[in-house]
Amino acid sequence: MQITLKNEQDIARMRIAGQLASEVLDYIAPFVRAGVTTAELDRLCHVYMREQQQTIPAPLNYQPSGYPPYPKATCISVNDVICHGIPGDKKLKNGDILNIDITVIKNGYFGDTSRMFIVGEGSILAKRLVNTTYECMWLGIHQVRPGARLGDIGHAIAQRAHAHGYSVVREYCGHGIGTVFHEAPQVLHYGRPGTGLELKAGMIFTIEPMINAGGHETRTMSDRWTVKTRDRSLSAQWEHTVLVTPSGYEVLTVSTGSPQPPALFHSV
Ligand code: MF3
Ligand code: CO
Ligand code: CO
């Protein structure tokens, strides 16, 4: 598969799409509370995209080969759901952890980002998993610069996850993105340093580690989209869309409500 290098005009448009995707998460954050259904969160996001942003939700009716059309505007993955959770009528309750994954299309360009939320007071395990997964994503992002390799990203992520006794999901990965939702390269969240594709300025891809408190094995539900941990352990995920710049990286999916990078990166 060909990897597209983005030009300045592509990059300007990807910044806009990325910011808009992140702004949907800013908008929905205050609605994430005990008692709300994930279908209601999805509906609010969809209305916001359509009415406030004039963006298109990329997931809606998305149909990769072998899949049925995806039925909703967002993916909302609660507790032991790893990814591709379909919003539905279940109400959130205190202690739930959830990932809201937003992909918008603006002027033909895709911005893809997700964040974790904890409903009320989470357990110590839940908070550790969510925060460690956030560090994993940022450790991966921090590897990005021309000359680095995809294996450097995967290794940085997996090393931190394993240090906490967590496992890394292998079946789903980050991806190139631009005027296509999922394009080359595949960005695995594990790997060997110094191996894999060499990064070049102008590449844009997502980094979106899925980290399980228990084993890495997955199980896909009968809806053919929802992916859960096989052992029913909790799973967390964060996602950014990242540009390789001449000097390093630029995170494209940022907005005023984006959480700060983790404390590990605060000093310089
Ligand atoms: N946004 C997801 C990703 O990060 C893909 C969702 S595909 C869908 O790649 F159809 F489930 F929405
Ligand atoms: Co993605
Ligand atoms: Co996504």
PDB file of C-alpha atoms and ligand atoms in Angstrom:
ATOM      1  CA  MET A   1       0.000   0.000   0.000  1.00  0.00           C
ATOM      2  CA  GLN A   2       1.187   3.460  -0.923  1.00  0.00           C
ATOM      3  CA  ILE A   3       1.824   5.936   1.873  1.00  0.00           C
ATOM      4  CA  THR A   4       0.710   9.439   0.960  1.00  0.00           C
ATOM      5  CA  LEU A   5       2.904  12.369   1.962  1.00  0.00           C
ATOM      6  CA  LYS A   6       0.794  15.412   2.684  1.00  0.00           C
ATOM      7  CA  ASN A   7       1.556  18.844   1.216  1.00  0.00           C
ATOM      8  CA  GLU A   8       1.064  22.208   2.983  1.00  0.00           C
ATOM      9  CA  GLN A   9      -2.508  22.540   1.761  1.00  0.00           C
ATOM     10  CA  ASP A  10      -3.386  19.010   2.918  1.00  0.00           C
ATOM     11  CA  ILE A  11      -1.781  19.740   6.287  1.00  0.00           C
ATOM     12  CA  ALA A  12      -3.734  22.990   6.725  1.00  0.00           C
ATOM     13  CA  ARG A  13      -6.966  21.099   6.055  1.00  0.00           C
ATOM     14  CA  MET A  14      -5.988  18.236   8.382  1.00  0.00           C
ATOM     15  CA  ARG A  15      -5.371  20.781  11.182  1.00  0.00           C
ATOM     16  CA  ILE A  16      -8.925  22.019  10.732  1.00  0.00           C
ATOM     17  CA  ALA A  17     -10.448  18.526  10.673  1.00  0.00           C
ATOM     18  CA  GLY A  18      -8.361  17.494  13.680  1.00  0.00           C
ATOM     19  CA  GLN A  19      -9.376  20.508  15.748  1.00  0.00           C
ATOM     20  CA  LEU A  20     -13.045  19.976  14.885  1.00  0.00           C
ATOM     21  CA  ALA A  21     -12.898  16.306  15.981  1.00  0.00           C
ATOM     22  CA  SER A  22     -11.324  17.378  19.272  1.00  0.00           C
ATOM     23  CA  GLU A  23     -13.958  20.081  19.756  1.00  0.00           C
ATOM     24  CA  VAL A  24     -16.706  17.449  19.614  1.00  0.00           C
ATOM     25  CA  LEU A  25     -15.045  15.821  22.648  1.00  0.00           C
ATOM     26  CA  ASP A  26     -14.854  19.221  24.405  1.00  0.00           C
ATOM     27  CA  TYR A  27     -18.558  19.683  23.726  1.00  0.00           C
ATOM     28  CA  ILE A  28     -19.690  16.259  24.958  1.00  0.00           C
ATOM     29  CA  ALA A  29     -17.522  16.083  28.107  1.00  0.00           C
ATOM     30  CA  PRO A  30     -20.016  17.810  30.470  1.00  0.00           C
ATOM     31  CA  PHE A  31     -22.805  15.436  29.374  1.00  0.00           C
ATOM     32  CA  VAL A  32     -20.872  12.336  30.448  1.00  0.00           C
ATOM     33  CA  ARG A  33     -22.617  11.598  33.756  1.00  0.00           C
ATOM     34  CA  ALA A  34     -24.361   8.724  35.556  1.00  0.00           C
ATOM     35  CA  GLY A  35     -27.833   8.100  34.101  1.00  0.00           C
ATOM     36  CA  VAL A  36     -27.188   9.235  30.519  1.00  0.00           C
ATOM     37  CA  THR A  37     -27.314   6.604  27.772  1.00  0.00           C
ATOM     38  CA  THR A  38     -24.527   6.232  25.257  1.00  0.00           C
ATOM     39  CA  ALA A  39     -27.148   6.643  22.486  1.00  0.00           C
ATOM     40  CA  GLU A  40     -27.983  10.077  23.905  1.00  0.00           C
ATOM     41  CA  LEU A  41     -24.287  11.060  23.927  1.00  0.00           C
ATOM     42  CA  ASP A  42     -24.045   9.893  20.309  1.00  0.00           C
ATOM     43  CA  ARG A  43     -27.145  11.868  19.337  1.00  0.00           C
ATOM     44  CA  LEU A  44     -25.792  15.043  20.960  1.00  0.00           C
ATOM     45  CA  CYS A  45     -22.457  14.628  19.155  1.00  0.00           C
ATOM     46  CA  HIS A  46     -24.171  14.057  15.833  1.00  0.00           C
ATOM     47  CA  VAL A  47     -26.385  17.156  16.202  1.00  0.00           C
ATOM     48  CA  TYR A  48     -23.337  19.232  17.199  1.00  0.00           C
ATOM     49  CA  MET A  49     -21.379  18.036  14.155  1.00  0.00           C
ATOM     50  CA  ARG A  50     -24.238  18.672  11.774  1.00  0.00           C
ATOM     51  CA  GLU A  51     -25.584  21.963  13.190  1.00  0.00           C
ATOM     52  CA  GLN A  52     -22.544  23.678  14.727  1.00  0.00           C
ATOM     53  CA  GLN A  53     -19.653  22.357  12.647  1.00  0.00           C
ATOM     54  CA  GLN A  54     -21.087  21.269   9.315  1.00  0.00           C
ATOM     55  CA  THR A  55     -18.941  18.163   9.605  1.00  0.00           C
ATOM     56  CA  ILE A  56     -19.834  14.607   8.627  1.00  0.00           C
ATOM     57  CA  PRO A  57     -19.452  11.779  11.166  1.00  0.00           C
ATOM     58  CA  ALA A  58     -17.162   9.323   9.357  1.00  0.00           C
ATOM     59  CA  PRO A  59     -18.343   6.222  11.269  1.00  0.00           C
ATOM     60  CA  LEU A  60     -21.995   6.497  10.176  1.00  0.00           C
ATOM     61  CA  ASN A  61     -22.612   3.818   7.521  1.00  0.00           C
ATOM     62  CA  TYR A  62     -18.868   3.110   7.310  1.00  0.00           C
ATOM     63  CA  GLN A  63     -18.510  -0.387   5.897  1.00  0.00           C
ATOM     64  CA  PRO A  64     -15.062  -1.912   5.524  1.00  0.00           C
ATOM     65  CA  SER A  65     -15.146  -5.208   3.634  1.00  0.00           C
ATOM     66  CA  GLY A  66     -16.497  -8.014   5.797  1.00  0.00           C
ATOM     67  CA  TYR A  67     -18.401  -5.640   8.114  1.00  0.00           C
ATOM     68  CA  PRO A  68     -22.030  -4.534   8.212  1.00  0.00           C
ATOM     69  CA  PRO A  69     -22.515  -0.739   7.895  1.00  0.00           C
ATOM     70  CA  TYR A  70     -21.668   0.969  11.200  1.00  0.00           C
ATOM     71  CA  PRO A  71     -24.988   2.329  12.540  1.00  0.00           C
ATOM     72  CA  LYS A  72     -23.990   5.383  14.607  1.00  0.00           C
ATOM     73  CA  ALA A  73     -22.068   8.678  14.401  1.00  0.00           C
ATOM     74  CA  THR A  74     -19.544   7.825  17.140  1.00  0.00           C
ATOM     75  CA  CYS A  75     -17.991   4.832  18.881  1.00  0.00           C
ATOM     76  CA  ILE A  76     -18.540   4.649  22.647  1.00  0.00           C
ATOM     77  CA  SER A  77     -16.748   1.794  24.373  1.00  0.00           C
ATOM     78  CA  VAL A  78     -17.615   1.167  28.049  1.00  0.00           C
ATOM     79  CA  ASN A  79     -15.566  -0.869  30.599  1.00  0.00           C
ATOM     80  CA  ASP A  80     -14.604  -4.203  28.988  1.00  0.00           C
ATOM     81  CA  VAL A  81     -15.376  -2.929  25.476  1.00  0.00           C
ATOM     82  CA  ILE A  82     -12.030  -2.365  23.749  1.00  0.00           C
ATOM     83  CA  CYS A  83     -13.268  -0.437  20.710  1.00  0.00           C
ATOM     84  CA  HIS A  84     -16.109   0.051  18.203  1.00  0.00           C
ATOM     85  CA  GLY A  85     -18.756   0.077  20.936  1.00  0.00           C
ATOM     86  CA  ILE A  86     -22.105   0.940  19.328  1.00  0.00           C
ATOM     87  CA  PRO A  87     -23.976   3.614  21.321  1.00  0.00           C
ATOM     88  CA  GLY A  88     -27.171   2.186  22.798  1.00  0.00           C
ATOM     89  CA  ASP A  89     -29.780   2.347  25.549  1.00  0.00           C
ATOM     90  CA  LYS A  90     -27.608   1.330  28.471  1.00  0.00           C
ATOM     91  CA  LYS A  91     -27.265   4.072  31.081  1.00  0.00           C
ATOM     92  CA  LEU A  92     -23.847   5.025  32.401  1.00  0.00           C
ATOM     93  CA  LYS A  93     -23.316   4.393  36.105  1.00  0.00           C
ATOM     94  CA  ASN A  94     -20.812   5.620  38.675  1.00  0.00           C
ATOM     95  CA  GLY A  95     -17.415   3.996  38.226  1.00  0.00           C
ATOM     96  CA  ASP A  96     -17.841   3.209  34.523  1.00  0.00           C
ATOM     97  CA  ILE A  97     -14.926   4.069  32.238  1.00  0.00           C
ATOM     98  CA  LEU A  98     -15.612   4.877  28.620  1.00  0.00           C
ATOM     99  CA  ASN A  99     -13.886   5.882  25.426  1.00  0.00           C
ATOM    100  CA  ILE A 100     -15.608   8.279  23.040  1.00  0.00           C
ATOM    101  CA  ASP A 101     -14.059   8.075  19.571  1.00  0.00           C
ATOM    102  CA  ILE A 102     -14.867  10.878  17.133  1.00  0.00           C
ATOM    103  CA  THR A 103     -13.985  10.995  13.464  1.00  0.00           C
ATOM    104  CA  VAL A 104     -15.227  13.970  11.459  1.00  0.00           C
ATOM    105  CA  ILE A 105     -14.926  14.775   7.775  1.00  0.00           C
ATOM    106  CA  LYS A 106     -14.487  18.440   6.814  1.00  0.00           C
ATOM    107  CA  ASN A 107     -13.918  19.423   3.180  1.00  0.00           C
ATOM    108  CA  GLY A 108     -13.006  15.818   2.424  1.00  0.00           C
ATOM    109  CA  TYR A 109     -10.362  15.547   5.177  1.00  0.00           C
ATOM    110  CA  PHE A 110     -10.630  13.253   8.229  1.00  0.00           C
ATOM    111  CA  GLY A 111      -9.773  14.072  11.861  1.00  0.00           C
ATOM    112  CA  ASP A 112      -9.782  11.113  14.294  1.00  0.00           C
ATOM    113  CA  THR A 113      -9.382  11.333  18.077  1.00  0.00           C
ATOM    114  CA  SER A 114     -10.665   9.717  21.250  1.00  0.00           C
ATOM    115  CA  ARG A 115     -10.514  10.309  24.977  1.00  0.00           C
ATOM    116  CA  MET A 116     -11.355   8.340  28.100  1.00  0.00           C
ATOM    117  CA  PHE A 117     -13.926   9.477  30.665  1.00  0.00           C
ATOM    118  CA  ILE A 118     -14.573   8.154  34.164  1.00  0.00           C
ATOM    119  CA  VAL A 119     -18.130   8.439  35.495  1.00  0.00           C
ATOM    120  CA  GLY A 120     -18.081   9.789  39.069  1.00  0.00           C
ATOM    121  CA  GLU A 121     -15.328   8.367  41.224  1.00  0.00           C
ATOM    122  CA  GLY A 122     -13.510   5.525  39.453  1.00  0.00           C
ATOM    123  CA  SER A 123     -11.735   2.659  41.202  1.00  0.00           C
ATOM    124  CA  ILE A 124      -7.998   2.939  41.751  1.00  0.00           C
ATOM    125  CA  LEU A 125      -7.481   0.286  39.064  1.00  0.00           C
ATOM    126  CA  ALA A 126      -9.674   2.188  36.610  1.00  0.00           C
ATOM    127  CA  LYS A 127      -7.818   5.454  37.176  1.00  0.00           C
ATOM    128  CA  ARG A 128      -4.412   3.769  36.861  1.00  0.00           C
ATOM    129  CA  LEU A 129      -5.419   2.046  33.627  1.00  0.00           C
ATOM    130  CA  VAL A 130      -6.804   5.239  32.100  1.00  0.00           C
ATOM    131  CA  ASN A 131      -3.787   7.340  33.106  1.00  0.00           C
ATOM    132  CA  THR A 132      -1.243   4.723  32.078  1.00  0.00           C
ATOM    133  CA  THR A 133      -2.895   4.343  28.673  1.00  0.00           C
ATOM    134  CA  TYR A 134      -2.677   8.138  28.260  1.00  0.00           C
ATOM    135  CA  GLU A 135       1.054   7.966  29.053  1.00  0.00           C
ATOM    136  CA  CYS A 136       1.411   5.099  26.573  1.00  0.00           C
ATOM    137  CA  MET A 137      -0.141   7.181  23.785  1.00  0.00           C
ATOM    138  CA  TRP A 138       2.144  10.122  24.560  1.00  0.00           C
ATOM    139  CA  LEU A 139       5.254   7.958  24.835  1.00  0.00           C
ATOM    140  CA  GLY A 140       4.381   6.712  21.342  1.00  0.00           C
ATOM    141  CA  ILE A 141       3.809  10.248  20.028  1.00  0.00           C
ATOM    142  CA  HIS A 142       7.129  11.329  21.530  1.00  0.00           C
ATOM    143  CA  GLN A 143       8.969   8.865  19.264  1.00  0.00           C
ATOM    144  CA  VAL A 144       7.672  10.546  16.110  1.00  0.00           C
ATOM    145  CA  ARG A 145      10.280  12.338  13.970  1.00  0.00           C
ATOM    146  CA  PRO A 146      11.840  11.802  10.534  1.00  0.00           C
ATOM    147  CA  GLY A 147      14.166   8.795  10.602  1.00  0.00           C
ATOM    148  CA  ALA A 148      12.401   7.070  13.509  1.00  0.00           C
ATOM    149  CA  ARG A 149      10.628   3.804  12.743  1.00  0.00           C
ATOM    150  CA  LEU A 150       7.156   2.523  13.469  1.00  0.00           C
ATOM    151  CA  GLY A 151       8.665  -0.144  15.743  1.00  0.00           C
ATOM    152  CA  ASP A 152       9.997   2.634  17.999  1.00  0.00           C
ATOM    153  CA  ILE A 153       6.443   3.858  18.569  1.00  0.00           C
ATOM    154  CA  GLY A 154       5.069   0.387  19.274  1.00  0.00           C
ATOM    155  CA  HIS A 155       7.919  -0.479  21.587  1.00  0.00           C
ATOM    156  CA  ALA A 156       7.560   2.689  23.680  1.00  0.00           C
ATOM    157  CA  ILE A 157       3.850   2.037  24.130  1.00  0.00           C
ATOM    158  CA  ALA A 158       4.084  -1.663  24.967  1.00  0.00           C
ATOM    159  CA  GLN A 159       7.011  -1.232  27.325  1.00  0.00           C
ATOM    160  CA  ARG A 160       5.067   1.168  29.546  1.00  0.00           C
ATOM    161  CA  ALA A 161       1.913  -0.995  29.438  1.00  0.00           C
ATOM    162  CA  HIS A 162       3.828  -4.134  30.390  1.00  0.00           C
ATOM    163  CA  ALA A 163       5.649  -2.339  33.224  1.00  0.00           C
ATOM    164  CA  HIS A 164       2.212  -1.911  34.836  1.00  0.00           C
ATOM    165  CA  GLY A 165       1.207  -5.541  34.212  1.00  0.00           C
ATOM    166  CA  TYR A 166      -1.203  -4.544  31.430  1.00  0.00           C
ATOM    167  CA  SER A 167      -1.483  -6.022  27.931  1.00  0.00           C
ATOM    168  CA  VAL A 168      -1.614  -4.412  24.486  1.00  0.00           C
ATOM    169  CA  VAL A 169      -4.378  -5.250  21.997  1.00  0.00           C
ATOM    170  CA  ARG A 170      -2.833  -6.637  18.799  1.00  0.00           C
ATOM    171  CA  GLU A 171      -5.743  -6.948  16.363  1.00  0.00           C
ATOM    172  CA  TYR A 172      -6.469  -3.211  16.069  1.00  0.00           C
ATOM    173  CA  CYS A 173      -3.968  -0.472  15.388  1.00  0.00           C
ATOM    174  CA  GLY A 174      -3.385   3.125  14.388  1.00  0.00           C
ATOM    175  CA  HIS A 175      -3.538   4.049  10.718  1.00  0.00           C
ATOM    176  CA  GLY A 176      -2.615   6.549   8.076  1.00  0.00           C
ATOM    177  CA  ILE A 177      -5.366   9.122   7.522  1.00  0.00           C
ATOM    178  CA  GLY A 178      -6.032  12.038   5.184  1.00  0.00           C
ATOM    179  CA  THR A 179      -8.759  12.102   2.557  1.00  0.00           C
ATOM    180  CA  VAL A 180      -9.281   8.406   3.414  1.00  0.00           C
ATOM    181  CA  PHE A 181     -10.394   7.201   6.886  1.00  0.00           C
ATOM    182  CA  HIS A 182      -8.009   4.238   7.158  1.00  0.00           C
ATOM    183  CA  GLU A 183      -4.971   4.150   4.872  1.00  0.00           C
ATOM    184  CA  ALA A 184      -1.394   2.872   5.041  1.00  0.00           C
ATOM    185  CA  PRO A 185       0.597   2.530   7.199  1.00  0.00           C
ATOM    186  CA  GLN A 186      -0.729   0.352  10.008  1.00  0.00           C
ATOM    187  CA  VAL A 187       0.646   1.675  13.305  1.00  0.00           C
ATOM    188  CA  LEU A 188       1.004  -1.262  15.700  1.00  0.00           C
ATOM    189  CA  HIS A 189       1.066  -0.516  19.419  1.00  0.00           C
ATOM    190  CA  TYR A 190       3.881  -3.010  20.066  1.00  0.00           C
ATOM    191  CA  GLY A 191       7.124  -3.665  18.212  1.00  0.00           C
ATOM    192  CA  ARG A 192      10.899  -3.759  18.184  1.00  0.00           C
ATOM    193  CA  PRO A 193      12.936  -0.545  18.237  1.00  0.00           C
ATOM    194  CA  GLY A 194      14.676   0.212  14.949  1.00  0.00           C
ATOM    195  CA  THR A 195      12.308  -1.952  12.888  1.00  0.00           C
ATOM    196  CA  GLY A 196       9.424  -1.198  10.564  1.00  0.00           C
ATOM    197  CA  LEU A 197       8.651   1.700   8.264  1.00  0.00           C
ATOM    198  CA  GLU A 198      10.930   4.739   8.472  1.00  0.00           C
ATOM    199  CA  LEU A 199       8.997   7.934   9.183  1.00  0.00           C
ATOM    200  CA  LYS A 200       9.217  10.893   6.788  1.00  0.00           C
ATOM    201  CA  ALA A 201       8.048  14.491   7.156  1.00  0.00           C
ATOM    202  CA  GLY A 202       4.536  14.856   5.744  1.00  0.00           C
ATOM    203  CA  MET A 203       3.204  11.501   6.943  1.00  0.00           C
ATOM    204  CA  ILE A 204       0.000  11.693   8.989  1.00  0.00           C
ATOM    205  CA  PHE A 205      -1.265   8.773  11.062  1.00  0.00           C
ATOM    206  CA  THR A 206      -3.089   8.014  14.273  1.00  0.00           C
ATOM    207  CA  ILE A 207      -1.651   6.573  17.464  1.00  0.00           C
ATOM    208  CA  GLU A 208      -4.456   4.925  19.434  1.00  0.00           C
ATOM    209  CA  PRO A 209      -3.276   2.270  21.898  1.00  0.00           C
ATOM    210  CA  MET A 210      -5.855  -0.077  23.430  1.00  0.00           C
ATOM    211  CA  ILE A 211      -4.550  -1.354  26.758  1.00  0.00           C
ATOM    212  CA  ASN A 212      -6.222  -4.114  28.813  1.00  0.00           C
ATOM    213  CA  ALA A 213      -5.980  -4.604  32.572  1.00  0.00           C
ATOM    214  CA  GLY A 214      -5.973  -8.386  31.932  1.00  0.00           C
ATOM    215  CA  GLY A 215      -5.093 -10.418  28.856  1.00  0.00           C
ATOM    216  CA  HIS A 216      -4.743  -9.073  25.314  1.00  0.00           C
ATOM    217  CA  GLU A 217      -7.255 -11.478  23.763  1.00  0.00           C
ATOM    218  CA  THR A 218     -10.385 -10.050  22.160  1.00  0.00           C
ATOM    219  CA  ARG A 219     -13.891 -11.265  21.413  1.00  0.00           C
ATOM    220  CA  THR A 220     -16.182  -9.679  18.802  1.00  0.00           C
ATOM    221  CA  MET A 221     -19.886  -9.529  19.684  1.00  0.00           C
ATOM    222  CA  SER A 222     -22.754 -10.739  17.467  1.00  0.00           C
ATOM    223  CA  ASP A 223     -23.318  -7.173  16.171  1.00  0.00           C
ATOM    224  CA  ARG A 224     -19.946  -7.797  14.397  1.00  0.00           C
ATOM    225  CA  TRP A 225     -18.557  -4.431  15.551  1.00  0.00           C
ATOM    226  CA  THR A 226     -18.298  -4.372  19.353  1.00  0.00           C
ATOM    227  CA  VAL A 227     -14.932  -5.746  20.495  1.00  0.00           C
ATOM    228  CA  LYS A 228     -14.534  -6.812  24.147  1.00  0.00           C
ATOM    229  CA  THR A 229     -11.734  -8.254  26.225  1.00  0.00           C
ATOM    230  CA  ARG A 230     -12.062 -12.024  26.217  1.00  0.00           C
ATOM    231  CA  ASP A 231     -11.494 -12.173  29.998  1.00  0.00           C
ATOM    232  CA  ARG A 232     -13.895  -9.263  30.670  1.00  0.00           C
ATOM    233  CA  SER A 233     -11.109  -7.125  32.132  1.00  0.00           C
ATOM    234  CA  LEU A 234     -11.265  -3.334  31.738  1.00  0.00           C
ATOM    235  CA  SER A 235      -9.801  -1.760  28.608  1.00  0.00           C
ATOM    236  CA  ALA A 236      -8.752   1.834  27.893  1.00  0.00           C
ATOM    237  CA  GLN A 237      -7.821   3.762  24.734  1.00  0.00           C
ATOM    238  CA  TRP A 238      -6.739   7.271  23.756  1.00  0.00           C
ATOM    239  CA  GLU A 239      -6.208   8.494  20.202  1.00  0.00           C
ATOM    240  CA  HIS A 240      -4.554  11.429  18.441  1.00  0.00           C
ATOM    241  CA  THR A 241      -3.893  12.164  14.772  1.00  0.00           C
ATOM    242  CA  VAL A 242      -0.208  13.112  14.389  1.00  0.00           C
ATOM    243  CA  LEU A 243       1.838  14.784  11.622  1.00  0.00           C
ATOM    244  CA  VAL A 244       5.540  14.007  11.134  1.00  0.00           C
ATOM    245  CA  THR A 245       7.247  17.421  10.881  1.00  0.00           C
ATOM    246  CA  PRO A 246      10.852  18.124   9.787  1.00  0.00           C
ATOM    247  CA  SER A 247      11.846  18.430  13.462  1.00  0.00           C
ATOM    248  CA  GLY A 248       9.528  15.924  15.164  1.00  0.00           C
ATOM    249  CA  TYR A 249       5.754  15.835  15.458  1.00  0.00           C
ATOM    250  CA  GLU A 250       2.658  17.977  15.539  1.00  0.00           C
ATOM    251  CA  VAL A 251      -0.523  16.672  17.163  1.00  0.00           C
ATOM    252  CA  LEU A 252      -3.389  17.720  14.885  1.00  0.00           C
ATOM    253  CA  THR A 253      -6.338  16.736  17.090  1.00  0.00           C
ATOM    254  CA  VAL A 254      -6.055  19.537  19.633  1.00  0.00           C
ATOM    255  CA  SER A 255      -8.555  22.083  20.948  1.00  0.00           C
ATOM    256  CA  THR A 256      -9.007  24.271  24.023  1.00  0.00           C
ATOM    257  CA  GLY A 257     -10.382  21.316  26.029  1.00  0.00           C
ATOM    258  CA  SER A 258      -7.600  18.857  25.178  1.00  0.00           C
ATOM    259  CA  PRO A 259      -6.073  17.368  28.311  1.00  0.00           C
ATOM    260  CA  GLN A 260      -2.466  18.391  28.952  1.00  0.00           C
ATOM    261  CA  PRO A 261       0.258  15.936  27.995  1.00  0.00           C
ATOM    262  CA  PRO A 262       1.136  13.758  31.020  1.00  0.00           C
ATOM    263  CA  ALA A 263       3.427  15.030  33.786  1.00  0.00           C
ATOM    264  CA  LEU A 264       6.302  13.036  32.300  1.00  0.00           C
ATOM    265  CA  PHE A 265       6.535  15.612  29.496  1.00  0.00           C
ATOM    266  CA  HIS A 266       6.014  18.759  31.546  1.00  0.00           C
ATOM    267  CA  SER A 267       9.670  19.538  32.261  1.00  0.00           C
ATOM    268  CA  VAL A 268      12.010  20.703  29.532  1.00  0.00           C
TER     269      VAL A 268
HETATM  270  N1  MF3 B   1     -12.450   5.924  14.876  1.00  0.00           N
HETATM  271  C1  MF3 B   1     -12.029   4.550  14.800  1.00  0.00           C
HETATM  272  C2  MF3 B   1     -10.539   4.578  14.620  1.00  0.00           C
HETATM  273  O1  MF3 B   1      -9.906   5.158  15.442  1.00  0.00           O
HETATM  274  C3  MF3 B   1     -12.680   3.776  13.714  1.00  0.00           C
HETATM  275  C4  MF3 B   1     -14.112   3.579  13.932  1.00  0.00           C
HETATM  276  S1  MF3 B   1     -14.746   2.687  12.619  1.00  0.00           S
HETATM  277  C5  MF3 B   1     -16.375   2.595  13.019  1.00  0.00           C
HETATM  278  O2  MF3 B   1      -9.951   4.149  13.688  1.00  0.00           O
HETATM  279  F1  MF3 B   1     -17.006   2.257  11.962  1.00  0.00           F
HETATM  280  F2  MF3 B   1     -16.509   1.755  14.014  1.00  0.00           F
HETATM  281  F3  MF3 B   1     -16.783   3.756  13.443  1.00  0.00           F
HETATM  282 CO    CO B   2      -8.286   5.876  14.302  1.00  0.00          CO
HETATM  283 CO    CO B   3     -10.871   6.864  16.199  1.00  0.00          CO
END
